[in-house]
Amino acid sequence: MKQFTIRTRARTDFVRLDDHISDCLAGAGLADGVATVFVPHTTAGVTINENADPDVPADLETVLDRMVPWQGDYRHGEGNTAAHVKASLMGSSVQVIVSGGRLRLGTWQSVFLCEFDGPRTRQVWIQGISNR
Amino acid sequence: MKQFTIRTRARTDFVRLDDHISDCLAGAGLADGVATVFVPHTTAGVTINENADPDVPADLETVLDRMVPWQGDYRHGEGNTAAHVKASLMGSSVQVIVSGGRLRLGTWQSVFLCEFDGPRTRQVWIQGISNR
Amino acid sequence: MKQFTIRTRARTDFVRLDDHISDCLAGAGLADGVATVFVPHTTAGVTINENADPDVPADLETVLDRMVPWQGDYRHGEGNTAAHVKASLMGSSVQVIVSGGRLRLGTWQSVFLCEFDGPRTRQVWIQGISNR
């Protein structure tokens, strides 16, 4: 297992991880298989979406904020229920195919850490599994 | 593949699976790799979220109920459309890294079966894949 | 890695992939392991839900449209922000256990490509990993 840390800059902040993940996989020598990108937190998640226009992750942040408002009739005493819900909506991991030693993403795809209760320092864990 | 069953107790009910998963992996002898935890149902899902405060899964259940109300202008004749939608929002599987023979979750993370149309008896399937 | 293409027929369109996936796995000779079904697009996703009543995917499409309306106060200039958000809500991949050479889905489960900005021709990538 490989890992790295990411410093987020705001309560809600989507951070591209592609280069970090590629570095981990190069270090692990994975040529063909699947990489699991796992976020060991409960108020942050991970998703794949468009990297070309920064308005796409910005819109995604905004729409999720509207779907699950920060202020609400919640029971959890820490006041960050919305972040927990959004983490489950995005999920704790993504799986990406590795082929020919390269992370195989679509033309417009990047992997984003989804910070929902920042700014914080977050960990990302990578496990590559070979198909041979 | 390993499997076990879980008895849920209410229409909406989040049940911790960590110990069951760890037992399956110990039985399979998986030391390092990734475990896929798969729910073979369409009105239940699986997610990872906080285990310390039971108000977190309780809030998650409540917020999902508000986002997708049980009663609504739905076509599906069985009347459980909301459960189907919530199952897809959470997903049918989670992937967890296994390292040194242990399930690697963050400090506050647990894996929860998400019952959305209970009470029922649910199956959980586990497939561990070694990285060697 | 195996791949195939799917032609979608409407802006929102859920298309069953089970037979295509099984064909890919048979071609790859995977007996026991996990298959990753990955959609390399940012306005389409993939989910597992009920295949018996076509009203279930129809309701899922409708509920997602209500949760994230096509028209809205969005920044992304292409006008398809809703499709990007719904892609992240469903996710870019599903993982399905393979056992005894067969895709292991629950009785009522199928894998659906989730088109949110069609009609288009979409790619689906399959990577099977054996548990040896």
mmCIF file of C-alpha atoms in Angstrom:
data_model
loop_
_atom_site.group_PDB
_atom_site.id
_atom_site.type_symbol
_atom_site.label_atom_id
_atom_site.label_comp_id
_atom_site.label_asym_id
_atom_site.label_seq_id
_atom_site.Cartn_x
_atom_site.Cartn_y
_atom_site.Cartn_z
ATOM 1 C CA MET A 1 0.000 0.000 0.000
ATOM 2 C CA LYS A 2 1.194 3.483 -0.882
ATOM 3 C CA GLN A 3 -0.037 6.748 0.611
ATOM 4 C CA PHE A 4 0.282 10.488 0.401
ATOM 5 C CA THR A 5 -1.238 13.546 2.068
ATOM 6 C CA ILE A 6 -3.193 16.458 0.623
ATOM 7 C CA ARG A 7 -3.714 19.855 2.249
ATOM 8 C CA THR A 8 -7.177 21.216 1.473
ATOM 9 C CA ARG A 9 -7.877 24.946 1.486
ATOM 10 C CA ALA A 10 -11.566 25.476 2.268
ATOM 11 C CA ARG A 11 -14.577 23.780 3.836
ATOM 12 C CA THR A 12 -15.486 22.381 0.419
ATOM 13 C CA ASP A 13 -12.554 21.791 -1.925
ATOM 14 C CA PHE A 14 -12.037 19.366 -4.812
ATOM 15 C CA VAL A 15 -8.349 18.535 -5.389
ATOM 16 C CA ARG A 16 -6.991 16.623 -8.414
ATOM 17 C CA LEU A 17 -5.049 13.495 -7.487
ATOM 18 C CA ASP A 18 -3.999 12.033 -10.870
ATOM 19 C CA ASP A 19 -0.300 12.863 -10.666
ATOM 20 C CA HIS A 20 0.002 11.632 -7.082
ATOM 21 C CA ILE A 21 -1.705 8.368 -8.009
ATOM 22 C CA SER A 22 0.501 7.861 -11.068
ATOM 23 C CA ASP A 23 3.605 8.421 -8.930
ATOM 24 C CA CYS A 24 2.417 5.777 -6.444
ATOM 25 C CA LEU A 25 1.738 3.250 -9.190
ATOM 26 C CA ALA A 26 5.112 3.867 -10.846
ATOM 27 C CA GLY A 27 6.742 3.255 -7.461
ATOM 28 C CA ALA A 28 4.797 0.006 -7.083
ATOM 29 C CA GLY A 29 5.694 -1.217 -10.576
ATOM 30 C CA LEU A 30 2.073 -2.010 -11.484
ATOM 31 C CA ALA A 31 1.744 -2.624 -15.248
ATOM 32 C CA ASP A 32 -1.762 -4.039 -15.712
ATOM 33 C CA GLY A 33 -4.543 -4.264 -13.174
ATOM 34 C CA VAL A 34 -6.733 -2.032 -11.045
ATOM 35 C CA ALA A 35 -5.795 0.708 -8.586
ATOM 36 C CA THR A 36 -8.010 1.361 -5.567
ATOM 37 C CA VAL A 37 -7.823 4.986 -4.402
ATOM 38 C CA PHE A 38 -9.164 5.072 -0.843
ATOM 39 C CA VAL A 39 -9.800 8.043 1.466
ATOM 40 C CA PRO A 40 -9.677 6.990 5.150
ATOM 41 C CA HIS A 41 -11.921 9.824 6.332
ATOM 42 C CA THR A 42 -15.651 10.217 6.997
ATOM 43 C CA THR A 43 -16.089 13.872 6.004
ATOM 44 C CA ALA A 44 -14.200 13.625 2.709
ATOM 45 C CA GLY A 45 -14.699 11.360 -0.300
ATOM 46 C CA VAL A 46 -13.325 10.749 -3.755
ATOM 47 C CA THR A 47 -14.900 10.992 -7.217
ATOM 48 C CA ILE A 48 -14.050 11.071 -10.903
ATOM 49 C CA ASN A 49 -15.254 13.989 -13.016
ATOM 50 C CA GLU A 50 -14.169 16.597 -15.569
ATOM 51 C CA ASN A 51 -10.771 18.240 -15.269
ATOM 52 C CA ALA A 52 -10.870 20.663 -18.221
ATOM 53 C CA ASP A 53 -13.267 23.311 -16.919
ATOM 54 C CA PRO A 54 -12.835 24.177 -13.219
ATOM 55 C CA ASP A 55 -16.485 25.240 -13.236
ATOM 56 C CA VAL A 56 -17.480 21.545 -13.286
ATOM 57 C CA PRO A 57 -16.066 20.651 -9.853
ATOM 58 C CA ALA A 58 -17.206 24.103 -8.640
ATOM 59 C CA ASP A 59 -20.775 23.355 -9.777
ATOM 60 C CA LEU A 60 -20.570 19.888 -8.212
ATOM 61 C CA GLU A 61 -19.569 21.446 -4.881
ATOM 62 C CA THR A 62 -22.444 23.939 -5.120
ATOM 63 C CA VAL A 63 -25.112 21.403 -6.081
ATOM 64 C CA LEU A 64 -24.073 19.063 -3.247
ATOM 65 C CA ASP A 65 -24.223 22.009 -0.824
ATOM 66 C CA ARG A 66 -27.805 22.695 -1.953
ATOM 67 C CA MET A 67 -28.820 19.021 -1.716
ATOM 68 C CA VAL A 68 -27.381 18.698 1.794
ATOM 69 C CA PRO A 69 -27.225 22.146 3.461
ATOM 70 C CA TRP A 70 -24.601 22.732 6.145
ATOM 71 C CA GLN A 71 -27.232 24.032 8.553
ATOM 72 C CA GLY A 72 -30.091 21.635 9.145
ATOM 73 C CA ASP A 73 -32.155 19.685 11.636
ATOM 74 C CA TYR A 74 -29.359 17.194 12.399
ATOM 75 C CA ARG A 75 -28.610 15.169 15.552
ATOM 76 C CA HIS A 76 -24.815 14.762 15.296
ATOM 77 C CA GLY A 77 -23.308 17.153 17.850
ATOM 78 C CA GLU A 78 -20.201 18.142 15.890
ATOM 79 C CA GLY A 79 -22.257 20.120 13.389
ATOM 80 C CA ASN A 80 -20.715 18.524 10.295
ATOM 81 C CA THR A 81 -23.488 16.073 9.355
ATOM 82 C CA ALA A 82 -23.657 17.524 5.839
ATOM 83 C CA ALA A 83 -20.010 16.577 5.277
ATOM 84 C CA HIS A 84 -20.658 12.988 6.407
ATOM 85 C CA VAL A 85 -23.637 12.652 4.046
ATOM 86 C CA LYS A 86 -21.755 14.091 1.081
ATOM 87 C CA ALA A 87 -18.828 11.737 1.766
ATOM 88 C CA SER A 88 -21.191 8.754 1.414
ATOM 89 C CA LEU A 89 -22.806 10.213 -1.731
ATOM 90 C CA MET A 90 -19.395 10.459 -3.423
ATOM 91 C CA GLY A 91 -17.950 7.327 -1.807
ATOM 92 C CA SER A 92 -14.706 6.443 -0.014
ATOM 93 C CA SER A 93 -12.915 4.944 -3.010
ATOM 94 C CA VAL A 94 -12.658 4.890 -6.769
ATOM 95 C CA GLN A 95 -11.231 2.100 -8.881
ATOM 96 C CA VAL A 96 -9.147 2.952 -11.927
ATOM 97 C CA ILE A 97 -7.868 0.507 -14.541
ATOM 98 C CA VAL A 98 -4.093 0.407 -15.101
ATOM 99 C CA SER A 99 -2.885 -0.789 -18.489
ATOM 100 C CA GLY A 100 0.561 -0.644 -20.045
ATOM 101 C CA GLY A 101 1.836 0.956 -16.834
ATOM 102 C CA ARG A 102 -0.522 3.916 -17.215
ATOM 103 C CA LEU A 103 -3.588 5.022 -15.287
ATOM 104 C CA ARG A 104 -6.439 4.639 -17.771
ATOM 105 C CA LEU A 105 -8.830 7.579 -17.461
ATOM 106 C CA GLY A 106 -11.136 9.026 -20.097
ATOM 107 C CA THR A 107 -10.008 12.132 -21.993
ATOM 108 C CA TRP A 108 -11.813 14.526 -19.653
ATOM 109 C CA GLN A 109 -11.597 12.510 -16.439
ATOM 110 C CA SER A 110 -9.570 13.204 -13.317
ATOM 111 C CA VAL A 111 -9.736 11.749 -9.821
ATOM 112 C CA PHE A 112 -10.687 14.359 -7.220
ATOM 113 C CA LEU A 113 -10.395 14.273 -3.457
ATOM 114 C CA CYS A 114 -13.674 15.763 -2.223
ATOM 115 C CA GLU A 115 -13.121 17.823 0.933
ATOM 116 C CA PHE A 116 -16.390 18.587 2.716
ATOM 117 C CA ASP A 117 -15.161 19.727 6.164
ATOM 118 C CA GLY A 118 -11.877 21.513 5.565
ATOM 119 C CA PRO A 119 -9.437 22.980 5.514
ATOM 120 C CA ARG A 120 -7.580 19.889 6.766
ATOM 121 C CA THR A 121 -4.674 17.590 5.958
ATOM 122 C CA ARG A 122 -6.084 14.427 4.378
ATOM 123 C CA GLN A 123 -4.559 11.037 3.670
ATOM 124 C CA VAL A 124 -5.039 9.075 0.446
ATOM 125 C CA TRP A 125 -4.236 5.356 0.305
ATOM 126 C CA ILE A 126 -3.451 3.520 -2.951
ATOM 127 C CA GLN A 127 -3.484 -0.236 -3.456
ATOM 128 C CA GLY A 128 -2.615 -1.583 -6.883
ATOM 129 C CA ILE A 129 -3.618 -5.122 -7.835
ATOM 130 C CA SER A 130 -2.048 -6.814 -10.847
ATOM 131 C CA ASN A 131 -4.213 -8.925 -13.136
ATOM 132 C CA ARG A 132 -1.495 -11.556 -13.541
ATOM 133 C CA MET B 1 -16.085 -15.978 -2.281
ATOM 134 C CA LYS B 2 -17.302 -15.800 1.309
ATOM 135 C CA GLN B 3 -20.734 -14.747 2.478
ATOM 136 C CA PHE B 4 -22.836 -14.090 5.541
ATOM 137 C CA THR B 5 -26.349 -12.901 6.332
ATOM 138 C CA ILE B 6 -27.577 -9.896 8.301
ATOM 139 C CA ARG B 7 -31.016 -9.481 9.848
ATOM 140 C CA THR B 8 -32.177 -5.854 9.657
ATOM 141 C CA ARG B 9 -34.692 -4.460 12.129
ATOM 142 C CA ALA B 10 -36.522 -1.558 10.462
ATOM 143 C CA ARG B 11 -37.377 -0.116 7.054
ATOM 144 C CA THR B 12 -34.204 1.970 7.216
ATOM 145 C CA ASP B 13 -31.373 0.464 9.236
ATOM 146 C CA PHE B 14 -27.593 0.845 9.002
ATOM 147 C CA VAL B 15 -25.708 -2.195 10.352
ATOM 148 C CA ARG B 16 -21.933 -2.348 10.979
ATOM 149 C CA LEU B 17 -20.184 -5.126 9.075
ATOM 150 C CA ASP B 18 -16.509 -4.732 10.066
ATOM 151 C CA ASP B 19 -16.245 -7.803 12.300
ATOM 152 C CA HIS B 20 -18.062 -10.035 9.814
ATOM 153 C CA ILE B 21 -15.772 -8.870 7.015
ATOM 154 C CA SER B 22 -12.639 -9.398 9.094
ATOM 155 C CA ASP B 23 -13.782 -12.938 9.932
ATOM 156 C CA CYS B 24 -14.280 -13.709 6.232
ATOM 157 C CA LEU B 25 -10.851 -12.374 5.313
ATOM 158 C CA ALA B 26 -9.154 -14.316 8.116
ATOM 159 C CA GLY B 27 -10.867 -17.461 6.807
ATOM 160 C CA ALA B 28 -9.624 -16.705 3.297
ATOM 161 C CA GLY B 29 -6.048 -16.075 4.426
ATOM 162 C CA LEU B 30 -5.800 -12.730 2.628
ATOM 163 C CA ALA B 31 -2.716 -10.798 3.780
ATOM 164 C CA ASP B 32 -2.376 -7.894 1.327
ATOM 165 C CA GLY B 33 -4.806 -6.789 -1.326
ATOM 166 C CA VAL B 34 -8.317 -5.448 -1.653
ATOM 167 C CA ALA B 35 -11.611 -6.815 -0.346
ATOM 168 C CA THR B 36 -14.807 -6.222 -2.300
ATOM 169 C CA VAL B 37 -17.885 -6.121 -0.051
ATOM 170 C CA PHE B 38 -20.917 -6.660 -2.284
ATOM 171 C CA VAL B 39 -24.640 -6.547 -1.445
ATOM 172 C CA PRO B 40 -26.687 -8.647 -3.932
ATOM 173 C CA HIS B 41 -29.895 -6.658 -3.378
ATOM 174 C CA THR B 42 -31.558 -3.709 -5.121
ATOM 175 C CA THR B 43 -33.207 -2.052 -2.101
ATOM 176 C CA ALA B 44 -30.128 -2.148 0.145
ATOM 177 C CA GLY B 45 -26.629 -0.795 -0.363
ATOM 178 C CA VAL B 46 -23.333 -0.461 1.441
ATOM 179 C CA THR B 47 -21.309 2.578 2.537
ATOM 180 C CA ILE B 48 -18.422 3.632 4.744
ATOM 181 C CA ASN B 49 -18.983 6.295 7.376
ATOM 182 C CA GLU B 50 -18.425 7.181 11.046
ATOM 183 C CA ASN B 51 -18.809 4.505 13.701
ATOM 184 C CA ALA B 52 -18.144 6.531 16.868
ATOM 185 C CA ASP B 53 -21.362 8.548 17.147
ATOM 186 C CA PRO B 54 -24.539 6.602 16.241
ATOM 187 C CA ASP B 55 -26.104 9.967 15.369
ATOM 188 C CA VAL B 56 -24.024 10.014 12.162
ATOM 189 C CA PRO B 57 -25.660 6.963 10.517
ATOM 190 C CA ALA B 58 -28.990 8.135 12.012
ATOM 191 C CA ASP B 59 -28.585 11.544 10.334
ATOM 192 C CA LEU B 60 -27.537 9.847 7.090
ATOM 193 C CA GLU B 61 -30.728 7.755 7.139
ATOM 194 C CA THR B 62 -32.824 10.883 7.812
ATOM 195 C CA VAL B 63 -31.211 13.044 5.132
ATOM 196 C CA LEU B 64 -31.580 10.292 2.504
ATOM 197 C CA ASP B 65 -35.253 9.919 3.503
ATOM 198 C CA ARG B 66 -35.738 13.660 2.912
ATOM 199 C CA MET B 67 -33.885 13.600 -0.407
ATOM 200 C CA VAL B 68 -35.926 10.632 -1.671
ATOM 201 C CA PRO B 69 -39.275 10.475 0.202
ATOM 202 C CA TRP B 70 -40.967 7.072 0.585
ATOM 203 C CA GLN B 71 -44.224 8.458 -0.814
ATOM 204 C CA GLY B 72 -43.888 10.092 -4.204
ATOM 205 C CA ASP B 73 -45.040 10.240 -7.777
ATOM 206 C CA TYR B 74 -43.364 6.936 -8.722
ATOM 207 C CA ARG B 75 -44.262 4.358 -11.388
ATOM 208 C CA HIS B 76 -42.853 1.149 -9.842
ATOM 209 C CA GLY B 77 -45.850 -0.811 -8.552
ATOM 210 C CA GLU B 78 -44.232 -2.303 -5.458
ATOM 211 C CA GLY B 79 -44.129 1.078 -3.747
ATOM 212 C CA ASN B 80 -40.450 0.878 -2.755
ATOM 213 C CA THR B 81 -38.925 3.140 -5.426
ATOM 214 C CA ALA B 82 -37.256 5.283 -2.751
ATOM 215 C CA ALA B 83 -35.336 2.225 -1.531
ATOM 216 C CA HIS B 84 -34.107 1.453 -5.053
ATOM 217 C CA VAL B 85 -32.908 5.031 -5.555
ATOM 218 C CA LYS B 86 -31.122 5.163 -2.209
ATOM 219 C CA ALA B 87 -29.436 1.816 -2.958
ATOM 220 C CA SER B 88 -27.912 3.328 -6.115
ATOM 221 C CA LEU B 89 -26.902 6.532 -4.295
ATOM 222 C CA MET B 90 -24.923 4.488 -1.720
ATOM 223 C CA GLY B 91 -23.817 1.776 -4.178
ATOM 224 C CA SER B 92 -23.776 -2.012 -4.197
ATOM 225 C CA SER B 93 -20.182 -2.450 -3.083
ATOM 226 C CA VAL B 94 -17.292 -0.894 -1.227
ATOM 227 C CA GLN B 95 -13.637 -1.735 -1.673
ATOM 228 C CA VAL B 96 -11.375 -1.856 1.385
ATOM 229 C CA ILE B 97 -7.607 -2.256 1.377
ATOM 230 C CA VAL B 98 -6.173 -5.234 3.308
ATOM 231 C CA SER B 99 -2.603 -4.903 4.575
ATOM 232 C CA GLY B 100 -0.665 -7.076 7.011
ATOM 233 C CA GLY B 101 -3.714 -9.336 7.272
ATOM 234 C CA ARG B 102 -5.871 -6.497 8.585
ATOM 235 C CA LEU B 103 -8.763 -4.563 7.094
ATOM 236 C CA ARG B 104 -7.417 -1.019 6.689
ATOM 237 C CA LEU B 105 -10.067 1.519 7.629
ATOM 238 C CA GLY B 106 -9.585 5.064 8.913
ATOM 239 C CA THR B 107 -9.838 5.691 12.644
ATOM 240 C CA TRP B 108 -13.508 6.644 12.513
ATOM 241 C CA GLN B 109 -14.587 4.487 9.579
ATOM 242 C CA SER B 110 -16.831 1.435 9.552
ATOM 243 C CA VAL B 111 -18.549 -0.412 6.716
ATOM 244 C CA PHE B 112 -22.346 -0.259 7.010
ATOM 245 C CA LEU B 113 -24.996 -2.334 5.295
ATOM 246 C CA CYS B 114 -27.685 0.216 4.327
ATOM 247 C CA GLU B 115 -31.151 -1.300 4.611
ATOM 248 C CA PHE B 116 -33.778 0.806 2.846
ATOM 249 C CA ASP B 117 -36.734 -1.628 2.645
ATOM 250 C CA GLY B 118 -36.562 -3.748 5.794
ATOM 251 C CA PRO B 119 -36.828 -5.477 8.025
ATOM 252 C CA ARG B 120 -35.377 -8.337 5.974
ATOM 253 C CA THR B 121 -32.620 -10.927 5.964
ATOM 254 C CA ARG B 122 -29.837 -9.685 3.687
ATOM 255 C CA GLN B 123 -26.813 -11.391 2.176
ATOM 256 C CA VAL B 124 -23.326 -9.896 2.008
ATOM 257 C CA TRP B 125 -20.711 -11.344 -0.359
ATOM 258 C CA ILE B 126 -16.951 -10.859 0.171
ATOM 259 C CA GLN B 127 -14.242 -11.417 -2.430
ATOM 260 C CA GLY B 128 -10.642 -10.834 -1.404
ATOM 261 C CA ILE B 129 -8.002 -10.305 -4.076
ATOM 262 C CA SER B 130 -4.326 -10.577 -3.193
ATOM 263 C CA ASN B 131 -1.840 -8.122 -4.686
ATOM 264 C CA ARG B 132 0.704 -10.885 -5.249
ATOM 265 C CA MET C 1 -8.512 -4.752 -20.597
ATOM 266 C CA LYS C 2 -11.592 -5.394 -22.727
ATOM 267 C CA GLN C 3 -13.985 -2.776 -24.075
ATOM 268 C CA PHE C 4 -17.206 -2.306 -25.994
ATOM 269 C CA THR C 5 -19.407 0.582 -27.084
ATOM 270 C CA ILE C 6 -23.048 1.355 -26.331
ATOM 271 C CA ARG C 7 -25.316 3.644 -28.324
ATOM 272 C CA THR C 8 -27.714 5.530 -26.041
ATOM 273 C CA ARG C 9 -31.047 6.806 -27.309
ATOM 274 C CA ALA C 10 -32.069 9.803 -25.187
ATOM 275 C CA ARG C 11 -30.663 12.489 -22.912
ATOM 276 C CA THR C 12 -31.277 10.160 -19.946
ATOM 277 C CA ASP C 13 -31.115 6.438 -20.725
ATOM 278 C CA PHE C 14 -30.246 3.416 -18.586
ATOM 279 C CA VAL C 15 -28.877 0.509 -20.656
ATOM 280 C CA ARG C 16 -28.297 -3.035 -19.318
ATOM 281 C CA LEU C 17 -24.721 -4.240 -19.708
ATOM 282 C CA ASP C 18 -24.780 -7.767 -18.195
ATOM 283 C CA ASP C 19 -24.447 -9.725 -21.430
ATOM 284 C CA HIS C 20 -21.689 -7.496 -22.782
ATOM 285 C CA ILE C 21 -19.761 -7.856 -19.519
ATOM 286 C CA SER C 22 -20.169 -11.637 -19.460
ATOM 287 C CA ASP C 23 -18.888 -11.836 -23.028
ATOM 288 C CA CYS C 24 -15.793 -9.821 -22.091
ATOM 289 C CA LEU C 25 -15.072 -12.014 -19.072
ATOM 290 C CA ALA C 26 -15.515 -15.229 -21.079
ATOM 291 C CA GLY C 27 -13.026 -13.840 -23.613
ATOM 292 C CA ALA C 28 -10.575 -13.054 -20.810
ATOM 293 C CA GLY C 29 -10.890 -16.508 -19.234
ATOM 294 C CA LEU C 30 -11.565 -15.124 -15.747
ATOM 295 C CA ALA C 31 -12.852 -17.879 -13.422
ATOM 296 C CA ASP C 32 -12.757 -16.353 -9.930
ATOM 297 C CA GLY C 33 -12.085 -12.773 -8.970
ATOM 298 C CA VAL C 34 -13.565 -9.320 -9.415
ATOM 299 C CA ALA C 35 -14.515 -7.438 -12.566
ATOM 300 C CA THR C 36 -14.238 -3.653 -12.672
ATOM 301 C CA VAL C 37 -16.753 -2.093 -15.079
ATOM 302 C CA PHE C 38 -15.517 1.444 -15.823
ATOM 303 C CA VAL C 39 -17.148 4.233 -17.840
ATOM 304 C CA PRO C 40 -14.516 6.700 -19.174
ATOM 305 C CA HIS C 41 -16.958 9.611 -19.427
ATOM 306 C CA THR C 42 -17.923 12.501 -17.153
ATOM 307 C CA THR C 43 -21.604 12.842 -18.094
ATOM 308 C CA ALA C 44 -22.431 9.142 -17.820
ATOM 309 C CA GLY C 45 -22.026 6.693 -14.955
ATOM 310 C CA VAL C 46 -22.754 3.097 -14.040
ATOM 311 C CA THR C 47 -24.940 1.540 -11.344
ATOM 312 C CA ILE C 48 -26.500 -1.757 -10.263
ATOM 313 C CA ASN C 49 -30.259 -1.931 -9.762
ATOM 314 C CA GLU C 50 -33.381 -3.950 -10.577
ATOM 315 C CA ASN C 51 -33.781 -5.468 -14.038
ATOM 316 C CA ALA C 52 -37.224 -7.092 -13.703
ATOM 317 C CA ASP C 53 -39.492 -4.032 -13.794
ATOM 318 C CA PRO C 54 -38.413 -1.339 -16.280
ATOM 319 C CA ASP C 55 -40.249 1.160 -14.074
ATOM 320 C CA VAL C 56 -37.371 0.917 -11.561
ATOM 321 C CA PRO C 57 -34.673 2.428 -13.816
ATOM 322 C CA ALA C 58 -37.344 4.809 -15.185
ATOM 323 C CA ASP C 59 -38.124 6.012 -11.636
ATOM 324 C CA LEU C 60 -34.402 6.290 -10.888
ATOM 325 C CA GLU C 61 -33.938 8.514 -13.947
ATOM 326 C CA THR C 62 -36.903 10.686 -12.893
ATOM 327 C CA VAL C 63 -35.854 11.061 -9.262
ATOM 328 C CA LEU C 64 -32.293 12.013 -10.263
ATOM 329 C CA ASP C 65 -33.717 14.585 -12.695
ATOM 330 C CA ARG C 66 -35.722 16.130 -9.834
ATOM 331 C CA MET C 67 -32.745 16.103 -7.457
ATOM 332 C CA VAL C 68 -30.486 17.787 -10.034
ATOM 333 C CA PRO C 69 -32.618 19.710 -12.571
ATOM 334 C CA TRP C 70 -31.221 20.227 -16.068
ATOM 335 C CA GLN C 71 -31.868 23.951 -15.876
ATOM 336 C CA GLY C 72 -30.287 25.644 -12.882
ATOM 337 C CA ASP C 73 -27.998 28.344 -11.613
ATOM 338 C CA TYR C 74 -24.828 26.626 -12.877
ATOM 339 C CA ARG C 75 -21.465 28.079 -13.950
ATOM 340 C CA HIS C 76 -20.272 25.442 -16.451
ATOM 341 C CA GLY C 77 -20.754 26.948 -19.893
ATOM 342 C CA GLU C 78 -21.698 23.767 -21.754
ATOM 343 C CA GLY C 79 -25.055 23.628 -19.985
ATOM 344 C CA ASN C 80 -24.745 19.979 -18.906
ATOM 345 C CA THR C 81 -23.796 20.437 -15.255
ATOM 346 C CA ALA C 82 -26.689 18.228 -14.144
ATOM 347 C CA ALA C 83 -25.231 15.334 -16.136
ATOM 348 C CA HIS C 84 -21.823 15.786 -14.480
ATOM 349 C CA VAL C 85 -23.372 15.800 -10.991
ATOM 350 C CA LYS C 86 -25.488 12.718 -11.662
ATOM 351 C CA ALA C 87 -22.432 10.897 -13.042
ATOM 352 C CA SER C 88 -20.647 11.439 -9.720
ATOM 353 C CA LEU C 89 -23.736 10.413 -7.719
ATOM 354 C CA MET C 90 -23.877 7.067 -9.559
ATOM 355 C CA GLY C 91 -20.108 6.678 -9.915
ATOM 356 C CA SER C 92 -17.705 5.815 -12.742
ATOM 357 C CA SER C 93 -17.365 2.117 -11.944
ATOM 358 C CA VAL C 94 -18.976 -0.883 -10.320
ATOM 359 C CA GLN C 95 -17.209 -3.969 -9.066
ATOM 360 C CA VAL C 96 -18.831 -7.375 -9.567
ATOM 361 C CA ILE C 97 -17.617 -10.668 -8.126
ATOM 362 C CA VAL C 98 -16.841 -13.457 -10.610
ATOM 363 C CA SER C 99 -17.088 -17.029 -9.329
ATOM 364 C CA GLY C 100 -17.060 -20.312 -11.214
ATOM 365 C CA GLY C 101 -16.610 -18.351 -14.436
ATOM 366 C CA ARG C 102 -19.898 -16.504 -13.930
ATOM 367 C CA LEU C 103 -20.722 -12.900 -13.094
ATOM 368 C CA ARG C 104 -22.273 -13.078 -9.624
ATOM 369 C CA LEU C 105 -25.216 -10.695 -9.380
ATOM 370 C CA GLY C 106 -28.242 -10.928 -7.105
ATOM 371 C CA THR C 107 -31.486 -12.350 -8.521
ATOM 372 C CA TRP C 108 -32.901 -8.938 -9.429
ATOM 373 C CA GLN C 109 -29.650 -7.115 -10.153
ATOM 374 C CA SER C 110 -28.291 -5.875 -13.464
ATOM 375 C CA VAL C 111 -25.487 -3.471 -14.302
ATOM 376 C CA PHE C 112 -26.749 -0.339 -16.071
ATOM 377 C CA LEU C 113 -24.865 2.277 -18.037
ATOM 378 C CA CYS C 114 -26.402 5.583 -16.898
ATOM 379 C CA GLU C 115 -26.539 8.058 -19.764
ATOM 380 C CA PHE C 116 -27.195 11.614 -18.554
ATOM 381 C CA ASP C 117 -26.277 13.680 -21.636
ATOM 382 C CA GLY C 118 -27.258 11.572 -24.646
ATOM 383 C CA PRO C 119 -27.901 10.355 -27.114
ATOM 384 C CA ARG C 120 -24.250 9.448 -27.632
ATOM 385 C CA THR C 121 -21.940 6.531 -28.306
ATOM 386 C CA ARG C 122 -20.320 5.511 -25.024
ATOM 387 C CA GLN C 123 -17.371 3.277 -24.200
ATOM 388 C CA VAL C 124 -17.302 0.725 -21.396
ATOM 389 C CA TRP C 125 -13.997 -0.708 -20.160
ATOM 390 C CA ILE C 126 -13.740 -4.038 -18.314
ATOM 391 C CA GLN C 127 -10.779 -5.230 -16.245
ATOM 392 C CA GLY C 128 -10.992 -8.659 -14.641
ATOM 393 C CA ILE C 129 -8.663 -9.535 -11.769
ATOM 394 C CA SER C 130 -8.247 -13.164 -10.722
ATOM 395 C CA ASN C 131 -7.962 -14.117 -7.045
ATOM 396 C CA ARG C 132 -5.727 -17.111 -8.031
#
